[in-house]
Short mmCIF file of C-alpha atoms in Angstrom, two decimals:
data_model
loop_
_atom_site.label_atom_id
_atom_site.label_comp_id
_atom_site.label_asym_id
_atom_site.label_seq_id
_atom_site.Cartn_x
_atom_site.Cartn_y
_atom_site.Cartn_z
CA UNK A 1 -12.32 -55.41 -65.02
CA UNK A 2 -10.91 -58.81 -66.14
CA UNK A 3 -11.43 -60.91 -69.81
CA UNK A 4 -11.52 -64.51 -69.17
CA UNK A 5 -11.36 -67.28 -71.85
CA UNK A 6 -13.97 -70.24 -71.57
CA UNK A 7 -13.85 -73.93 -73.20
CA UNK A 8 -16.64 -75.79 -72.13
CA UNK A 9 -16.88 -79.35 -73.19
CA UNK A 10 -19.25 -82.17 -72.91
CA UNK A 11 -18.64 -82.63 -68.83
CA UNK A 12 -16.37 -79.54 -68.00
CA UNK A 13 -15.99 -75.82 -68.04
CA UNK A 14 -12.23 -75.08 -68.16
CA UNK A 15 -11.69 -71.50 -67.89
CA UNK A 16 -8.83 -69.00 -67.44
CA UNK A 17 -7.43 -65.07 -67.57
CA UNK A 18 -7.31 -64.26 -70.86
CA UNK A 19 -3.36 -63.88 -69.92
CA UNK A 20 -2.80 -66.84 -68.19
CA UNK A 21 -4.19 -69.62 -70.67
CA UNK A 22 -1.25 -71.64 -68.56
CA UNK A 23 -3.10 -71.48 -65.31
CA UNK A 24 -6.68 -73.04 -65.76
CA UNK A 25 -9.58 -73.62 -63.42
CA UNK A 26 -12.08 -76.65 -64.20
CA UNK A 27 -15.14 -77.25 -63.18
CA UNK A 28 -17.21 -80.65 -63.93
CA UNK A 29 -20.62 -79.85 -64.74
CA UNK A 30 -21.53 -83.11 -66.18
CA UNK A 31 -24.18 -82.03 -68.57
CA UNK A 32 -26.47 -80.51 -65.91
CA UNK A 33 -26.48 -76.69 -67.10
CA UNK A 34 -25.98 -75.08 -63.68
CA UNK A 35 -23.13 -73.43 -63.00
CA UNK A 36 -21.22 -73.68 -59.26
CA UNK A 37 -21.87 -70.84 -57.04
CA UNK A 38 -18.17 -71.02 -56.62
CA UNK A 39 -17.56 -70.00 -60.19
CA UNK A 40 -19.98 -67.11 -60.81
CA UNK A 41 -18.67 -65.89 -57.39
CA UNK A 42 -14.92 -65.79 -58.77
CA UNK A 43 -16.58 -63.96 -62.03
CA UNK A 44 -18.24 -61.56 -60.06
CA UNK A 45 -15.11 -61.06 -58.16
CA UNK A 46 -12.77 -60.44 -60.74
CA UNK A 47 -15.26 -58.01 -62.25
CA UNK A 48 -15.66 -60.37 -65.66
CA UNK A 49 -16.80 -57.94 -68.29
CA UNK A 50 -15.66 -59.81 -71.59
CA UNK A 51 -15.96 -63.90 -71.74
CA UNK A 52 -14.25 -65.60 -75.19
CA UNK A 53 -15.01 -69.05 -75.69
CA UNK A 54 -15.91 -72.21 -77.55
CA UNK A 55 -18.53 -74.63 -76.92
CA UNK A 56 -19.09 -78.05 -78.20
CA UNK A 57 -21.78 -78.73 -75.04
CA UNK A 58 -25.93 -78.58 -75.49
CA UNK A 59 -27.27 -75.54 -76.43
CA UNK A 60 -29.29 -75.55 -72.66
CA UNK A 61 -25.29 -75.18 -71.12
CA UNK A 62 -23.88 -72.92 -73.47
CA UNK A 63 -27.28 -70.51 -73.08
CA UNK A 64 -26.67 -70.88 -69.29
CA UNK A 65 -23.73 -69.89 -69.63
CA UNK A 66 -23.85 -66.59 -71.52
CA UNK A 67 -26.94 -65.57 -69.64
CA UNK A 68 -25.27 -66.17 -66.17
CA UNK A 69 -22.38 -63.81 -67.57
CA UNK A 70 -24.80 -61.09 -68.87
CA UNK A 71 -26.85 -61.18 -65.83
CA UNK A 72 -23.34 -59.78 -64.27
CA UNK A 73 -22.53 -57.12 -66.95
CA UNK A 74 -20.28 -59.35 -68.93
CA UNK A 75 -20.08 -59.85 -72.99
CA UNK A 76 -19.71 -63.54 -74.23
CA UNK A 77 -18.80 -63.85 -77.29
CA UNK A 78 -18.76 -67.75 -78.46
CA UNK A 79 -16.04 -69.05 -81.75
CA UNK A 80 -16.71 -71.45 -84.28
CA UNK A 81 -14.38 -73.41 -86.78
CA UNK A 82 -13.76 -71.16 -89.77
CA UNK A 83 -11.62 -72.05 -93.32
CA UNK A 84 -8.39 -70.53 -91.87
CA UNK A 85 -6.86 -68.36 -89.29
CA UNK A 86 -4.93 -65.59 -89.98
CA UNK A 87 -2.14 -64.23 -87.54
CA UNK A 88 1.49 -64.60 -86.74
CA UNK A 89 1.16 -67.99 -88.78
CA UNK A 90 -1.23 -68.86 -91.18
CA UNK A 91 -3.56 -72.34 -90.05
CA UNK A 92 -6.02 -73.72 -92.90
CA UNK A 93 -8.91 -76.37 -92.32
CA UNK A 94 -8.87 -79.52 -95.15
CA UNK A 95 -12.34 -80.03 -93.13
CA UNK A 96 -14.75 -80.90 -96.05
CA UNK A 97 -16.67 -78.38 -94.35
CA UNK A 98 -14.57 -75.99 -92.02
CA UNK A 99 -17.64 -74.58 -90.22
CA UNK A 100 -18.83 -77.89 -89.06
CA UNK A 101 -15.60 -78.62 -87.82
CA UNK A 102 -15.74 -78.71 -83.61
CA UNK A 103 -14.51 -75.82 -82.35
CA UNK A 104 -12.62 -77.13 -79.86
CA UNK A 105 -10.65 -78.93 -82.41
CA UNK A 106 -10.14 -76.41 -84.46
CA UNK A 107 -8.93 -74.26 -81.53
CA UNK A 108 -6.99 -76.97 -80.01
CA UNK A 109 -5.14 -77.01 -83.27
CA UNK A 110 -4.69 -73.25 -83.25
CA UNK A 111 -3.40 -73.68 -79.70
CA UNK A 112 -0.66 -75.91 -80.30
CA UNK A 113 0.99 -74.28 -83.29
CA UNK A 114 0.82 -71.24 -81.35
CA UNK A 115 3.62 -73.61 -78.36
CA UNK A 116 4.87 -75.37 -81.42
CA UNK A 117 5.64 -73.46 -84.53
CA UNK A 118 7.14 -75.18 -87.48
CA UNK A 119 6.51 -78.77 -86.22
CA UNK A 120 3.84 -81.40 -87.62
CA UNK A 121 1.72 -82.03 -85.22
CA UNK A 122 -0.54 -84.68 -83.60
CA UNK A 123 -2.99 -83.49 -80.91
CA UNK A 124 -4.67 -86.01 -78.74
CA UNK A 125 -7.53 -85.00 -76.65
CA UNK A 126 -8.88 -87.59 -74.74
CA UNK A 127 -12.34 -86.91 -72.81
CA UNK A 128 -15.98 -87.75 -73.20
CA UNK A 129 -14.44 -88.36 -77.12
CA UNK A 130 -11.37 -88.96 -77.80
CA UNK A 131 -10.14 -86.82 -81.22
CA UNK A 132 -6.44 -87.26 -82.43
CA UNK A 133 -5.80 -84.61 -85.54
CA UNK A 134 -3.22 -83.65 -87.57
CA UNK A 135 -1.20 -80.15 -88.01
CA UNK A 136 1.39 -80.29 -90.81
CA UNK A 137 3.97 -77.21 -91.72
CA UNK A 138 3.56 -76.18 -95.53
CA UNK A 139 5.96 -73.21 -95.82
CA UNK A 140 7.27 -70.50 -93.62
CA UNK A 141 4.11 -69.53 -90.90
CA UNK A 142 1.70 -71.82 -92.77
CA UNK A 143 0.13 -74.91 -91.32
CA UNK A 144 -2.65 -77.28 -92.43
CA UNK A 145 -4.99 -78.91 -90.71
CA UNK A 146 -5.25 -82.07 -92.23
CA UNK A 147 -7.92 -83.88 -90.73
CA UNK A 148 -9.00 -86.43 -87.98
CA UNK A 149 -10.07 -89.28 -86.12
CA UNK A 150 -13.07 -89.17 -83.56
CA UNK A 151 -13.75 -92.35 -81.20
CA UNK A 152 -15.60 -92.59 -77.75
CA UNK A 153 -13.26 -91.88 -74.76
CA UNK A 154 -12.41 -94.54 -71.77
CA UNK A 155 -14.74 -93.41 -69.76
CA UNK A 156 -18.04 -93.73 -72.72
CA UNK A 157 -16.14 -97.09 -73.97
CA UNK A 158 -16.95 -98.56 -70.64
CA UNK A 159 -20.05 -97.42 -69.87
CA UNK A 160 -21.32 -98.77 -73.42
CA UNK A 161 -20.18 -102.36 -72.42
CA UNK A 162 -21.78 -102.16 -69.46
CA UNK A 163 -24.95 -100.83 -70.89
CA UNK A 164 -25.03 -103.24 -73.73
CA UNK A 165 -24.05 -106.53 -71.82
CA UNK A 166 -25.67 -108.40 -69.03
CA UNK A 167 -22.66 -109.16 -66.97
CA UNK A 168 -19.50 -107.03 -67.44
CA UNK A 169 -19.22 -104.84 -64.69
CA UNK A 170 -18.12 -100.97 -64.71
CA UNK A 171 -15.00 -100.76 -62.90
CA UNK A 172 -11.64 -100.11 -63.86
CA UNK A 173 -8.92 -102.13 -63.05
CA UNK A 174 -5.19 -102.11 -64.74
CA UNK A 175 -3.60 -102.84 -67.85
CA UNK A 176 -1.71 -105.33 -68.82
CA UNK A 177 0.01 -107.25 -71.53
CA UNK A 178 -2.02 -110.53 -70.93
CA UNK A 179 -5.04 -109.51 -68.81
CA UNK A 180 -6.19 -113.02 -66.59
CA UNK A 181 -9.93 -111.33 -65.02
CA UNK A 182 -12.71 -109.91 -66.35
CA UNK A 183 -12.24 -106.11 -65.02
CA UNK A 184 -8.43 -105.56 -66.27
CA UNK A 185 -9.32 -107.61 -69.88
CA UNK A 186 -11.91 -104.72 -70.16
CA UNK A 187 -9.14 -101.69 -68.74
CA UNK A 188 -6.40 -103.44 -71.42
CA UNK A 189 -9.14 -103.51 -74.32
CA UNK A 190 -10.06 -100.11 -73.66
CA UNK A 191 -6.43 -98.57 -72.97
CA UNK A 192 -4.99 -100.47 -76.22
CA UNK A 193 -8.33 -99.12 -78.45
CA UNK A 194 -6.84 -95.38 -77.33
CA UNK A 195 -3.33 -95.87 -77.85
CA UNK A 196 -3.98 -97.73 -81.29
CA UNK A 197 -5.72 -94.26 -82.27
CA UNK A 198 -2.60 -92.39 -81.31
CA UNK A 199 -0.50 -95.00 -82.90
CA UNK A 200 -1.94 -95.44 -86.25
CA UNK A 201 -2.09 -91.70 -86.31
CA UNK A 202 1.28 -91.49 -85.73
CA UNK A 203 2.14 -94.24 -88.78
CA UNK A 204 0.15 -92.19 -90.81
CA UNK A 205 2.32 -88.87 -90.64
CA UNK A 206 5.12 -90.57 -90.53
CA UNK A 207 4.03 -92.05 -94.04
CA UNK A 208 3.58 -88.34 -95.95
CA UNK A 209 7.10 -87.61 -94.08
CA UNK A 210 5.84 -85.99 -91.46
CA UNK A 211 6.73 -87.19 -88.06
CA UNK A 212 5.03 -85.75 -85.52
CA UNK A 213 4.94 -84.32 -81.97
CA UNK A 214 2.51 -85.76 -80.02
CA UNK A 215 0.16 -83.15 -77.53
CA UNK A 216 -1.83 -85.26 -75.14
CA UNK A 217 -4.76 -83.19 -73.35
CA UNK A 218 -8.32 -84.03 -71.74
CA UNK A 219 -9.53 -85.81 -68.90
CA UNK A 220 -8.97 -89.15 -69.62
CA UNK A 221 -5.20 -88.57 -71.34
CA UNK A 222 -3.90 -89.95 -67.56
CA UNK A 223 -4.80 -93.72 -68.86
CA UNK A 224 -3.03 -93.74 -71.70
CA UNK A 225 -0.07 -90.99 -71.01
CA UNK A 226 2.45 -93.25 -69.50
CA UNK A 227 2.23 -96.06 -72.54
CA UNK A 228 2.30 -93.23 -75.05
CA UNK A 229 5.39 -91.73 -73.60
CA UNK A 230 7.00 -95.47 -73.23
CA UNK A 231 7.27 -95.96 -77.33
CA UNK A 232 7.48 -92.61 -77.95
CA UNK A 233 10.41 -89.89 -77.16
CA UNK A 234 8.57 -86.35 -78.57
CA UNK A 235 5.41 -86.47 -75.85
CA UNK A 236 3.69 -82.68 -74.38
CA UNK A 237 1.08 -83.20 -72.00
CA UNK A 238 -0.75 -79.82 -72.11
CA UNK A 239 -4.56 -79.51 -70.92
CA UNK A 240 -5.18 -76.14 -72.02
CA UNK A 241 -4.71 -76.12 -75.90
CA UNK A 242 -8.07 -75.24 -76.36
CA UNK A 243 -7.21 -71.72 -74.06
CA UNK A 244 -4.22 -71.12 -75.92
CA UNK A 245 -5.84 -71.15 -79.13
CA UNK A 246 -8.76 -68.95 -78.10
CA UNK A 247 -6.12 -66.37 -76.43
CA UNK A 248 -4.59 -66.19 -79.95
CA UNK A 249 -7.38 -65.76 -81.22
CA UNK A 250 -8.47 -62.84 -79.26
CA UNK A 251 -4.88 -60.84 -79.31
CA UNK A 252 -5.28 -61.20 -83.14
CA UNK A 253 -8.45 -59.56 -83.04
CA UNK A 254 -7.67 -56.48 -80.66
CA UNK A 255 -4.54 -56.27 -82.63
#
């Protein structure tokens, strides 16, 4: 019998062991609701009989989800944001209303204080939307979660010009400092409007005192990972904060 953890986002289901949040398997399911025969095959294999996750997809994925896991004997059991979290450390939402609050966020944030205790934190998660929040130390075990900033990712940047213009084209060329076509003036636009997030993010902290490290994750963190780690020294690329969090979540519980 095997406990897996489950984050499944707009266009993927990452999933894990429930001990081995470090080694994570993704699938792509690009908003279709039907899971690969490859995955329920592994689940079946493993003998899945408790699934702990978070879900910011539709409702049709998520539903397809659980019932694929109870139609093999499995319990799925799906988190939401809440006020705080109470464990080895102490997290607390500033959300103006914690429960509404995505949950992949909120675990994300959970996740990283768990690899980075007694740090302020900036965690980047770059994918369908990009969302950059902030994780400040308040005393001994006790974080806040300060609040964020949500923008469309690279990938829903450019398919919005495209959509909403006659002539610029989809592709995705390179960036540079003074972009001379079409396709890389588009890449550099896009690239700078994600690192300006990070950056003025960044500023921010550093204004209250609080100078953080930065935890890049998601998809699309690839385009904008080696300019981040250019200008700045304290960089973790992790893509499975959202597993961590959930795993401390569930040894808290069965504690």
């Amino acid at each position: 019998m095997a406990s897996i953890l489950i984050d499944l986002g707009n266009s993927a289901l990452k999933w894990s062991l429930l001990d081995d949040p470090e080694n994570p398997f993704t699938y792509v399911h690009e908003s279709s609701g039907i899971l690969d025969e490859k995955i329920k095959d592994k689940w079946q294999e493993l003998g899945v009989k408790n699934a702990y996750g978070c879900t910011v997809a539709s409702d049709w994925i998520a539903h397809s989800t659980k019932n694929f896991l109870s139609s093999i004997g499995a319990q799925c059991t799906w988190f939401t944001a809440k006020k705080e979290f109470t464990g080895d450390f102490i997290l607390k939402s500033n959300y103006d209303h914690p429960e509404l609050l995505g949950a992949d966020r909120w675990f994300a944030a959970i996740g990283s204080v768990a690899l980075h205790k007694d740090e302020p934190l900036l965690v980047c998660h770059l994918g369908t939307a990009s969302t950059i929040d902030s994780v400040i130390p308040t005393g001994i075990g006790e974080y806040v979660f300060l609040g964020g900033r949500i923008a469309p990712g690279p990938a829903m940047m450019r398919e919005g010009l495209a959509r909403g213009t006659s002539h610029l084209p989809r592709a995705f060329g390179r960036r540079t400092d003074f972009p001379t076509n079409t396709i890389d003036a588009i890449t550099t636009g896009i690239v700078d409007s994600q690192l300006g997030l990070i950056e003025r993010a960044v500023r921010e902290m550093e204004g209250i005192g609080a100078t953080p490290k930065i935890l890049l994750a998601g998809g699309a963190s690839k385009v904008v990972a080696p300019y981040i780690q250019q200008e700045f020294d304290n960089v973790d690329i992790r893509h499975n904060l959202v597993l961590h969090g959930l795993a401390t979540m569930v040894r808290e519980q069965n504690h």
